[in-house]
Coordinates of C-alpha atoms and ligand atoms in Angstrom, one line a residue:
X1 CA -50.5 -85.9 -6.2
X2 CA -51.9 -88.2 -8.8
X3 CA -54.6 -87.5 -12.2
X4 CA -55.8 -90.8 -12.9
X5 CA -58.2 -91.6 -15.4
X6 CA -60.2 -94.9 -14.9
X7 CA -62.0 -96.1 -18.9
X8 CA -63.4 -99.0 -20.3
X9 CA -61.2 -101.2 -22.5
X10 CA -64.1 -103.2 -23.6
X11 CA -67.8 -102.9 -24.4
X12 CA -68.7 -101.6 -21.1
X13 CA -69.9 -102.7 -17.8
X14 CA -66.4 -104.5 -17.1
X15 CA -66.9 -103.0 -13.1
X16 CA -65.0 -99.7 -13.5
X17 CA -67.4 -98.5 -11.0
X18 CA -66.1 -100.8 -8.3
X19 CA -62.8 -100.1 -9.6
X20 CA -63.4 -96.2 -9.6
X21 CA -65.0 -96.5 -6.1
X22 CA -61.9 -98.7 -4.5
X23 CA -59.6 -95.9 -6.2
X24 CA -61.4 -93.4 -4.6
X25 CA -60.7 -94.2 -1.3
X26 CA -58.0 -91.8 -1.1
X27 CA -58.9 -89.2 -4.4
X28 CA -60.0 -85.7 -3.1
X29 CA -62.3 -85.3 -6.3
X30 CA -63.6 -87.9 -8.7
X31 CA -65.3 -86.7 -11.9
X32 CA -67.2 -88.3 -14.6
X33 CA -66.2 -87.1 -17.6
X34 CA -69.2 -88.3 -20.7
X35 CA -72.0 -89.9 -20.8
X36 CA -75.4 -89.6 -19.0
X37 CA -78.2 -91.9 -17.5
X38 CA -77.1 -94.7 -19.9
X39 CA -74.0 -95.3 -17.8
X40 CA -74.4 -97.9 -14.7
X41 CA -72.1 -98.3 -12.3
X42 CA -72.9 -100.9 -9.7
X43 CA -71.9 -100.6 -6.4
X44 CA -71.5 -103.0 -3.7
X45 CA -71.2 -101.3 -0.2
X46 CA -72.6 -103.6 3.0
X47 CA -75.8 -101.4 3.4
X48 CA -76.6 -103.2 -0.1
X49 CA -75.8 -103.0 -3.9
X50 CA -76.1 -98.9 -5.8
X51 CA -76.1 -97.8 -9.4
X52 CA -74.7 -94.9 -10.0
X53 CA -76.4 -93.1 -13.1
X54 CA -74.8 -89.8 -13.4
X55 CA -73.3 -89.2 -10.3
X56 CA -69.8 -89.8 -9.8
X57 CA -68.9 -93.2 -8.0
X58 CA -66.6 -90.2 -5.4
X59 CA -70.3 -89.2 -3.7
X60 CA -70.0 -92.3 -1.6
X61 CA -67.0 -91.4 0.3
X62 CA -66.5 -89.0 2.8
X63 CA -64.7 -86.1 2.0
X64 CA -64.7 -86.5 -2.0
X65 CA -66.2 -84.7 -4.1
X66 CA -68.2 -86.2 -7.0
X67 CA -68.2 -84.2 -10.3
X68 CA -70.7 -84.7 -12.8
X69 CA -68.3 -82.8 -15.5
X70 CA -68.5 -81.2 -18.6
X71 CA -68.3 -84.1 -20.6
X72 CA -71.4 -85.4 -20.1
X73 CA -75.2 -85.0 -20.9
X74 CA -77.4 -84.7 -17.6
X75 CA -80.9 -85.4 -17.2
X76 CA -81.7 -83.1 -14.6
X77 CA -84.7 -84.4 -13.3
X78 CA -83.5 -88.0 -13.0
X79 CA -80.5 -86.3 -11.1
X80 CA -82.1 -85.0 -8.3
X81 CA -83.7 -87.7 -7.8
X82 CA -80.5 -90.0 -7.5
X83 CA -79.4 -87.9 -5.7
X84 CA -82.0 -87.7 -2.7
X85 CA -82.5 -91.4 -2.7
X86 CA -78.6 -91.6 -2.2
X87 CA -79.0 -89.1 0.6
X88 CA -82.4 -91.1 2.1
X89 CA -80.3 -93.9 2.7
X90 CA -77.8 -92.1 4.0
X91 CA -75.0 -93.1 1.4
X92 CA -74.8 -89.0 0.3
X93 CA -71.1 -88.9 1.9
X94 CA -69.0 -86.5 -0.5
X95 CA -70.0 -83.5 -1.9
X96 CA -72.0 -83.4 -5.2
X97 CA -70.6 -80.4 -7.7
X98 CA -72.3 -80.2 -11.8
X99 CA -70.6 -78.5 -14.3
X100 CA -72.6 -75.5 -15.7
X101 CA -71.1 -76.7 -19.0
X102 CA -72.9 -80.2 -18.9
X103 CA -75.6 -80.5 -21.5
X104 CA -79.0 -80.9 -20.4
X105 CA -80.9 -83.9 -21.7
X106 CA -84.8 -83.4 -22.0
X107 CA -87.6 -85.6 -22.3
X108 CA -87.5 -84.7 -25.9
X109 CA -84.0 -86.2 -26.6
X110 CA -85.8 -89.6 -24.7
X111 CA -88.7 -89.6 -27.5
X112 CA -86.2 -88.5 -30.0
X113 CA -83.6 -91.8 -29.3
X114 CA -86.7 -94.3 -29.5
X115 CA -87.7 -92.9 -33.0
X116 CA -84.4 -92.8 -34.3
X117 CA -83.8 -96.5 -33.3
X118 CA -87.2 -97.4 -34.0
X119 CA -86.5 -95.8 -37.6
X120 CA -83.1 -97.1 -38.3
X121 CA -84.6 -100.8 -37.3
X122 CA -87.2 -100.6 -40.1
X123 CA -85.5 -99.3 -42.5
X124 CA -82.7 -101.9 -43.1
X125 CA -83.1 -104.9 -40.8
X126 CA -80.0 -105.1 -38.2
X127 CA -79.7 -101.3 -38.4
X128 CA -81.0 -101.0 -35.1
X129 CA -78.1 -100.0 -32.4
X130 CA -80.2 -100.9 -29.5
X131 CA -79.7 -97.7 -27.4
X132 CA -80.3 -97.2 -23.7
X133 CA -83.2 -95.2 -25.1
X134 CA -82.1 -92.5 -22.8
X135 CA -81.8 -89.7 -25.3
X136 CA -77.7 -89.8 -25.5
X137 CA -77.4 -89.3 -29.6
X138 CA -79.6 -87.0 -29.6
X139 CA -78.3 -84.9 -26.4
X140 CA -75.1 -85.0 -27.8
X141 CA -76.6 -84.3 -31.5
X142 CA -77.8 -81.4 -30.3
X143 CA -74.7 -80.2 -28.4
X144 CA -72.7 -80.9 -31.8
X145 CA -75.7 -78.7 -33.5
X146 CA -75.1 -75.9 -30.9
X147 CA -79.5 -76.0 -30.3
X148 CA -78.2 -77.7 -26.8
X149 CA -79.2 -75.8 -23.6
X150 CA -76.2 -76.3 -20.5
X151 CA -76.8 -76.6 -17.0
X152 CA -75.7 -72.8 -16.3
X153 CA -79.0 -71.8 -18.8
X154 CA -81.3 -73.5 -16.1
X155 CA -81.0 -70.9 -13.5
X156 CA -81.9 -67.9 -16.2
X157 CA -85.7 -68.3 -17.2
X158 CA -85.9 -66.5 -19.8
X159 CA -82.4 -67.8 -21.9
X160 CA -84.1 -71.4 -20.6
X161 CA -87.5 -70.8 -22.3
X162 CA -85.8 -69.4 -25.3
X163 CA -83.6 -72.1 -25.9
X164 CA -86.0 -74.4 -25.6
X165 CA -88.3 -72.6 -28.4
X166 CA -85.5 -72.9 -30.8
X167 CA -84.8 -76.4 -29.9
X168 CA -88.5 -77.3 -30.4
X169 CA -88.5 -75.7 -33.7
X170 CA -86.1 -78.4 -35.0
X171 CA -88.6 -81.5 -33.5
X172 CA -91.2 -81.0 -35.7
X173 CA -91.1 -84.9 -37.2
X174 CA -91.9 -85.8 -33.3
X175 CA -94.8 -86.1 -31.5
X176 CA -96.5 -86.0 -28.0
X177 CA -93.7 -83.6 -26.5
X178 CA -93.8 -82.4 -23.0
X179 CA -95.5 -78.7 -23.6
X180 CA -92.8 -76.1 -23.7
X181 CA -94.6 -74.2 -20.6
X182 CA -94.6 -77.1 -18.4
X183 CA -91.2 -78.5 -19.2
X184 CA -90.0 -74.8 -18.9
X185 CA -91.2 -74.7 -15.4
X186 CA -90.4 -78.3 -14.1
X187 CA -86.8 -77.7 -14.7
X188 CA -86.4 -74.2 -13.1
X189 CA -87.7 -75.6 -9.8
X190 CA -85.2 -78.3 -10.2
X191 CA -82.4 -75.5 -11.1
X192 CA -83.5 -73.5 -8.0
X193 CA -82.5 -76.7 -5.8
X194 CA -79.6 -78.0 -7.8
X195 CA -78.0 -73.9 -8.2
X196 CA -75.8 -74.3 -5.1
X197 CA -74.3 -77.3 -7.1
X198 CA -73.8 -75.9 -10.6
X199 CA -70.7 -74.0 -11.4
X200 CA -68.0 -73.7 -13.4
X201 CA -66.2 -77.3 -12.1
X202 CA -62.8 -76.9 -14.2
X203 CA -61.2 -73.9 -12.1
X204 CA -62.1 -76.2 -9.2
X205 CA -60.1 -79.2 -10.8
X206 CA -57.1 -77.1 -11.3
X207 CA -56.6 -75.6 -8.4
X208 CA -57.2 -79.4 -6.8
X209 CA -54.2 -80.5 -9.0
X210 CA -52.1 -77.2 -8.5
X211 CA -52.8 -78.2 -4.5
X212 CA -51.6 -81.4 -5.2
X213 CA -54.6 -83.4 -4.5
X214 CA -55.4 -87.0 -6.3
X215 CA -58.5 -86.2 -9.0
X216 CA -59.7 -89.4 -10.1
X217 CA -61.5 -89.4 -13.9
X218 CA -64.3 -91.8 -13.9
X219 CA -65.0 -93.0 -17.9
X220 CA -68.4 -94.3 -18.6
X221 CA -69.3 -97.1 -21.2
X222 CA -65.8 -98.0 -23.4
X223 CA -63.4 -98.2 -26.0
X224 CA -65.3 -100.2 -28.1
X225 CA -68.5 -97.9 -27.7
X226 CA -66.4 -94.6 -28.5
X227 CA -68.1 -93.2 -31.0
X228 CA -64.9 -92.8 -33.1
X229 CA -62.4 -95.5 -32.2
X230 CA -65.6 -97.9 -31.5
X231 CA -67.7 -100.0 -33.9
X232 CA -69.6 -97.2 -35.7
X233 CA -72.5 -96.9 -35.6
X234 CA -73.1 -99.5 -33.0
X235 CA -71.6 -97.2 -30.7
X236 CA -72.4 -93.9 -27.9
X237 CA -72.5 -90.9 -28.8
X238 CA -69.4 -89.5 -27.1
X239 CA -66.0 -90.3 -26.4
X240 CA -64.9 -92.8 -23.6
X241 CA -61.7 -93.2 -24.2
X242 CA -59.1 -91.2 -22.3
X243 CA -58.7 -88.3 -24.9
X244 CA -62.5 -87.9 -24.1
X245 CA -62.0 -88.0 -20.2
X246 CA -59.5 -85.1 -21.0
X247 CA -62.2 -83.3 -23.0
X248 CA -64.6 -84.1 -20.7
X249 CA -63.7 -82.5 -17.7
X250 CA -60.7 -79.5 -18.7
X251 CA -57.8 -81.4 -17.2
X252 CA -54.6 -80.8 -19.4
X253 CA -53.2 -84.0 -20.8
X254 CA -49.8 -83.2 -19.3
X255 CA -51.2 -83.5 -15.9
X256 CA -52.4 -87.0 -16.7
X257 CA -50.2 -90.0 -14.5
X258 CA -51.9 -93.1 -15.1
X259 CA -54.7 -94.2 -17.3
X260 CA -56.4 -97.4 -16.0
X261 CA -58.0 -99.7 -18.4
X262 CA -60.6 -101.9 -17.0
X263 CA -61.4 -105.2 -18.9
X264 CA -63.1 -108.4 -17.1
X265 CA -61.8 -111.8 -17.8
X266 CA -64.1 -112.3 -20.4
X267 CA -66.4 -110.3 -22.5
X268 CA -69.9 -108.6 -23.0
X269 CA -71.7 -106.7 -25.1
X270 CA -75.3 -104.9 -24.8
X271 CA -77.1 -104.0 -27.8
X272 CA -76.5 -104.7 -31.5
X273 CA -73.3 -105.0 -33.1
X274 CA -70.0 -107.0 -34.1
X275 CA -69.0 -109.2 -31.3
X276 CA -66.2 -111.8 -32.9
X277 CA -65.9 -113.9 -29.7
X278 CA -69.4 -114.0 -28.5
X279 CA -70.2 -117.6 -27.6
X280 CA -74.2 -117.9 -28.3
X281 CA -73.9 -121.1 -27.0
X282 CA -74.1 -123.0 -24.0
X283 CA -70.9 -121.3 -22.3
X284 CA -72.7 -117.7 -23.1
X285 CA -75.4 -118.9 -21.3
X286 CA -73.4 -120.2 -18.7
X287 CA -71.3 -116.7 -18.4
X288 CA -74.0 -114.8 -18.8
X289 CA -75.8 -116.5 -15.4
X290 CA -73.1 -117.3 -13.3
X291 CA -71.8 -113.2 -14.2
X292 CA -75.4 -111.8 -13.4
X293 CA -74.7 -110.3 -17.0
X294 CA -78.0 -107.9 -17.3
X295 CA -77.9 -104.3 -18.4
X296 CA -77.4 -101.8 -15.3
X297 CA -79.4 -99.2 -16.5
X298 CA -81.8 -101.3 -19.0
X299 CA -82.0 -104.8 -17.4
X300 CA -81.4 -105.8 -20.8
X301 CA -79.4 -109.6 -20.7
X302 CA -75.9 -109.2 -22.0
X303 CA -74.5 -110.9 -24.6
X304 CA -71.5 -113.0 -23.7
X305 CA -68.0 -114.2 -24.9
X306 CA -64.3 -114.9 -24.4
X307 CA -61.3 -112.0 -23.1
X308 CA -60.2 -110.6 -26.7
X309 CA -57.1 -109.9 -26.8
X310 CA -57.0 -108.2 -30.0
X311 CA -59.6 -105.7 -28.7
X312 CA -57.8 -105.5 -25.4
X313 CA -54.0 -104.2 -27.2
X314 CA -56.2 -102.0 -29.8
X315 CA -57.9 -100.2 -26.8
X316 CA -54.5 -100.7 -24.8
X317 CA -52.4 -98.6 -27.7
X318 CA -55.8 -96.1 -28.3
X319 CA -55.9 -95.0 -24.5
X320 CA -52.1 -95.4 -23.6
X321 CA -52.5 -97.7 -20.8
X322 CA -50.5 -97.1 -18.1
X323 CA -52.3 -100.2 -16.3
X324 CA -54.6 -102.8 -16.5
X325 CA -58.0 -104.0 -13.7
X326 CA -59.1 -106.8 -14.7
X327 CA -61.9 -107.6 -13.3
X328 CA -65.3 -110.8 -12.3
X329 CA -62.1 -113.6 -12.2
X330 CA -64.3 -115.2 -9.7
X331 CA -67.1 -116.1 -12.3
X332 CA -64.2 -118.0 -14.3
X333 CA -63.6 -119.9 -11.5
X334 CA -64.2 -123.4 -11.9
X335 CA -63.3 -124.2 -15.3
X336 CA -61.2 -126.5 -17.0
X337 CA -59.8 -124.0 -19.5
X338 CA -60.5 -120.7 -20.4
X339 CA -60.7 -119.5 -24.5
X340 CA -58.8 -116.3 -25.1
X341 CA -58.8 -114.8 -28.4
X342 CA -55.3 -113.8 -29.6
X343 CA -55.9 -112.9 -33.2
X344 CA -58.6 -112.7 -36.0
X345 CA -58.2 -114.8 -39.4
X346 CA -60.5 -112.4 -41.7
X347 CA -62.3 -114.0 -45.1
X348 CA -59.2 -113.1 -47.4
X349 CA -56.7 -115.0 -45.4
X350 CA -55.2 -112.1 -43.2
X351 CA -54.1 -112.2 -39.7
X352 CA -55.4 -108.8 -37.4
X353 CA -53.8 -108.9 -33.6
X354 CA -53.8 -104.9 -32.3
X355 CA -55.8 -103.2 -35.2
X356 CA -59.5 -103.3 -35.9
X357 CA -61.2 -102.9 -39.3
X358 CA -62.7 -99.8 -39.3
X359 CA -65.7 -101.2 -40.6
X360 CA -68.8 -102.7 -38.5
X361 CA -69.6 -105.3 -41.5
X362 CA -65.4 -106.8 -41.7
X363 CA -65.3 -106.8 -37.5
X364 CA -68.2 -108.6 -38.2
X365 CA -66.7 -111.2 -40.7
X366 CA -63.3 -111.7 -38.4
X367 CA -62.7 -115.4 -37.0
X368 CA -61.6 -115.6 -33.6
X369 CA -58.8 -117.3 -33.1
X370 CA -58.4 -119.0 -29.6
X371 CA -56.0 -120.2 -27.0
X372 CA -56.9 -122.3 -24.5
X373 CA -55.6 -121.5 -21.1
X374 CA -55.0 -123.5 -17.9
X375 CA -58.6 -122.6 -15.4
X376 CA -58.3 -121.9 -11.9
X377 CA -60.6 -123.5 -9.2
X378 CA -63.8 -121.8 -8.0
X379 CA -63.2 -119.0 -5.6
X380 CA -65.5 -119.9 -2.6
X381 CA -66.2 -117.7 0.3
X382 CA -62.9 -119.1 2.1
X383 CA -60.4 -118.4 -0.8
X384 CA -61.9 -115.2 -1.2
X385 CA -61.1 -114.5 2.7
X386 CA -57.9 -115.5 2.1
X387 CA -57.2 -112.8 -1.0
X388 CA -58.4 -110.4 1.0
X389 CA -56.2 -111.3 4.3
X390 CA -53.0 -112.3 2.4
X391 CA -53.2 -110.2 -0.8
X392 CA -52.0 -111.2 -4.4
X393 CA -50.2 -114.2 -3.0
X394 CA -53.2 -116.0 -2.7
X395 CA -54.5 -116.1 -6.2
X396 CA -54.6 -119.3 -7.5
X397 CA -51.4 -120.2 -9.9
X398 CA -53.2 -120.8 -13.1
X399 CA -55.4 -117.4 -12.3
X400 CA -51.4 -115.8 -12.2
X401 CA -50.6 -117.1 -15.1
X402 CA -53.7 -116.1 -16.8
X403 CA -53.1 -112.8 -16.2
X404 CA -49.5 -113.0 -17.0
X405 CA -50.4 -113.9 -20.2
X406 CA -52.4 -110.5 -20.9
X407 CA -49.4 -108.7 -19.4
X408 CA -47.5 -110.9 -22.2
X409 CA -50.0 -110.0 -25.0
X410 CA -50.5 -106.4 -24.3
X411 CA -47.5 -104.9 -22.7
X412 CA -49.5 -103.4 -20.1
X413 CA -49.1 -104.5 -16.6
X414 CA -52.1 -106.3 -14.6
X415 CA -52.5 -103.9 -11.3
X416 CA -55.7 -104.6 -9.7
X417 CA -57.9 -107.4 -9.9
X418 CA -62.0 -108.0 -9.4
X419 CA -62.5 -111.4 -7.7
X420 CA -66.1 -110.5 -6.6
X421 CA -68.6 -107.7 -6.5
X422 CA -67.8 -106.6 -2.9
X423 CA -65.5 -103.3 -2.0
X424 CA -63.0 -104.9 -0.5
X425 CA -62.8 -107.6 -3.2
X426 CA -60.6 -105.9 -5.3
X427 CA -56.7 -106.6 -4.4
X428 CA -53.7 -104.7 -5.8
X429 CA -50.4 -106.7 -7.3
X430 CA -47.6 -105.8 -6.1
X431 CA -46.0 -103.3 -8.0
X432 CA -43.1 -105.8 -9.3
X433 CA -45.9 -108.8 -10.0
X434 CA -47.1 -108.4 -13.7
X435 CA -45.3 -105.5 -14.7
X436 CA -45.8 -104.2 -18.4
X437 CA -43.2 -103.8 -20.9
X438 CA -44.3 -100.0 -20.3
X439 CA -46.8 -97.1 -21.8
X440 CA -46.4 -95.2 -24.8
X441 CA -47.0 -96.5 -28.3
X442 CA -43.1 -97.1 -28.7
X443 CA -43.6 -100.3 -26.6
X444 CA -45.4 -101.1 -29.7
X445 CA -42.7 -101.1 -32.4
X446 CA -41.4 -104.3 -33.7
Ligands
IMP1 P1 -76.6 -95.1 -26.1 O1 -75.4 -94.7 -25.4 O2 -77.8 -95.2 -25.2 O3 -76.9 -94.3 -27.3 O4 -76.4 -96.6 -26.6 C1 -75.5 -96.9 -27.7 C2 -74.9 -98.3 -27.5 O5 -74.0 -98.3 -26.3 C3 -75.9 -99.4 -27.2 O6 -75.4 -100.6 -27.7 C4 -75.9 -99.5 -25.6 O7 -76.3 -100.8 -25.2 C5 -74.4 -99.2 -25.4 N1 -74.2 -98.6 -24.0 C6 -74.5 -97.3 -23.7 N2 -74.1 -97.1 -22.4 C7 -73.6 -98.3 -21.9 C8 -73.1 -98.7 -20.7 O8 -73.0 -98.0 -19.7 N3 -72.7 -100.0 -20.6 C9 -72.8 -100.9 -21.7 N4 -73.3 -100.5 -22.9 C10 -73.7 -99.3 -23.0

């Protein structure tokens, strides 16, 4: 039996749903634990490429159950309808279970994100966050100000119409809202069809683990975004780190056996804020093309940069790391060297290499500073074939040494590795290949 949480060590979108989905392969339940619709998590089966919005990446497999936990903030609407065209095209394959604790996300918290954005943009130029515009601050504002409604209120009409008066009551700076009536009755239809779905989910999760079955948890967005640990206020709303996984679906922490942090080989960031190695050059262009670097859920291009290492043994020590994926190698392929940032000179003179300043504006002022490692030739189709025949072996040397140089720099050993979008192009080192120094912040010391 194995818990194993799967989160984001960067800014998001570094493939931890191709990670989660290969690690599913043999999980009995795998649960998304925060988040909502501003999560993508992009799929690559043969029958063509999926995102996954706010189902969990566990749906595609037969006999898994996908859990769309606690944690997170559904949209119910936009559920449903993930889910039915997952089932049109016949990719439905593991059961689909919602928490009854889930927030719901209404079309109000939608209108509500674009004001707030739209607000905090003209007040003080650069203010804007950028937001997925999908209502996830104020979904989980509303949680934190108890006026939230939960999935279990959909199935009672008249706690549903009630809650939503007295959430109303507190929207009176917006405008053009859904009427109360209609919205009222548009989401208990949807309840009637989603109630066989909606339940209490952690009494399920236990018993799984007291079975001894593998739970997977899925982390949306990252470290970086944790709204927390991450570059406030350029952040999410909630908490992907692994504490939040924890939080976010009622698994104890002393169940907890590995904690997978997924990084790619470089960097990217969507939205606004402090990005010390973005490259707004040529090279960012070049990443940002070669990577198909656009926003899952927004289509928004993504700002690229180099693997920060400084980010990488901050998130490393934050989430307690038991492991590292790291992830896109292939779109590295090719060049003479590759730039990794080791630490940060910042204006008074100072070296950072595993904190960061807690403060948007100083991550904002920190100088990268870069080593420049060995590159590895272009993976074509036929060196691909051969990873996936042969295994780790085949990874080109420089690409080895690469990532023996993040074991080196964070302690934390390299265990899978991305080297293209497709299922089976993920392959797993061998357990004695880059092994860490070992979890736990004591690693750490000295
Ligand atoms: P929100 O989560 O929609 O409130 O957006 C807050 C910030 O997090 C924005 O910069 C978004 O671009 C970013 N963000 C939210 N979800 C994701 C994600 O799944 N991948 C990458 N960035 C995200």
């Amino acid at each position: 039996m194995t818990v194993r949480i799967v989160v984001g060590a960067q800014f998001g979108d570094e493939a931890k749903g191709k990670i989660t989905d290969f690690l599913a392969a043999d999980a009995r339940y795998v649960v998304r634990t925060g988040g909502g619709p501003n999560a993508g998590h992009s799929i690559h089966l043969p029958e063509g490429a999926f995102v996954l919005h706010q189902l969990a990446c566990g749906v595609l497999r037969h006999g898994v159950t996908g859990v769309s936990g606690p944690g997170m903030v559904v949209q119910p609407i936009a559920f449903e309808e993930e889910m039915r065209e997952l089932e049109r095209k016949g990719l439905l394959r593991g059961e689909v279970l919602v928490s009854d604790r889930a927030h719901v996300l209404l079309p109000v918290h939608e209108i509500e994100d674009a004001w707030e954005d739209e607000l905090r943009a003209r007040k003080r130029p650069g203010a804007g966050i950028g937001t997925t515009r999908r209502g996830i601050g104020p979904a989980y504002a509303d949680r934190a100000g108890r006026w939230g409604l939960r999935m279990g209120d959909l199935a009672r009409p008249s706690v549903l119409r009630e809650r939503l008066e007295l959430l109303y009551a507190t929207k009176t700076h917006l405008s053009n809202l859904p009427a109360i009536d209609e919205l009222a009755s548009r989401l208990t239809e949807v309840a009637g069809r989603l109630a066989p779905l909606i339940r209490p989910t952690e009494p399920v999760l236990w018993e799984a683990v007291a079975r001894g079955e593998n739970v997977l948890l899925e982390g949306a967005q990252s470290a970086l975004l944790d709204i927390d640990f991450g570059t406030y206020p350029f952040v999410t709303s909630s908490h992907p780190t692994s504490a939040g996984a924890l939080v976010g679906s009622g698994i104890p922490p002393t169940e907890v056996d590995e904690v997978i942090g997924v990084a790619k080989a470089y960097s990217t960031r969507v939205g606004s804020g402090p990005f010390p190695t973005e490259d707004s050059g040529e090279m960012g262009q070049y990443l940002q093309r070669v990577g198909g670097e656009r926003g899952a859920t927004t289509g928004r291009p993504r700002r690229c940069g180099w693997l920060d290492l400084v980010m990488l043994r901050y998130a490393a020590r934050l989430n307690g790391f038991t492991s590292l994926a790291i992830t896109k190698v292939d779109v590295l392929g090719g060049l003479d060297e590759i730039p990794v940032c080791v630490q940060y000179v910042m204006p008074d003179g100072t070296t950072l290499r595993d904190v960061l300043p807690s403060q948007a504006d100083d991550l904002d002022k920190a100088q990268p500073v870069y080593e420049r490692l060995p590159g590895w030739p272009e993976l074509h189709e036929r060196a691909k074939e051969r990873i996936r025949r042969e295994g780790a072996h085949s990874l080109p040397s420089t690409l080895r040494r690469f990532l023996a140089r993040i074991v080196e720099e964070t302690g934390v050993g390299v265990e899978y590795v991305g080297f293209g979008p497709a299922r089976e192009d993920t392959v797993r080192l061998e357990p004695t290949g880059l092994r860490g120094s070992g979890a736990g912040l004591s690693a750490w010391n000295g």
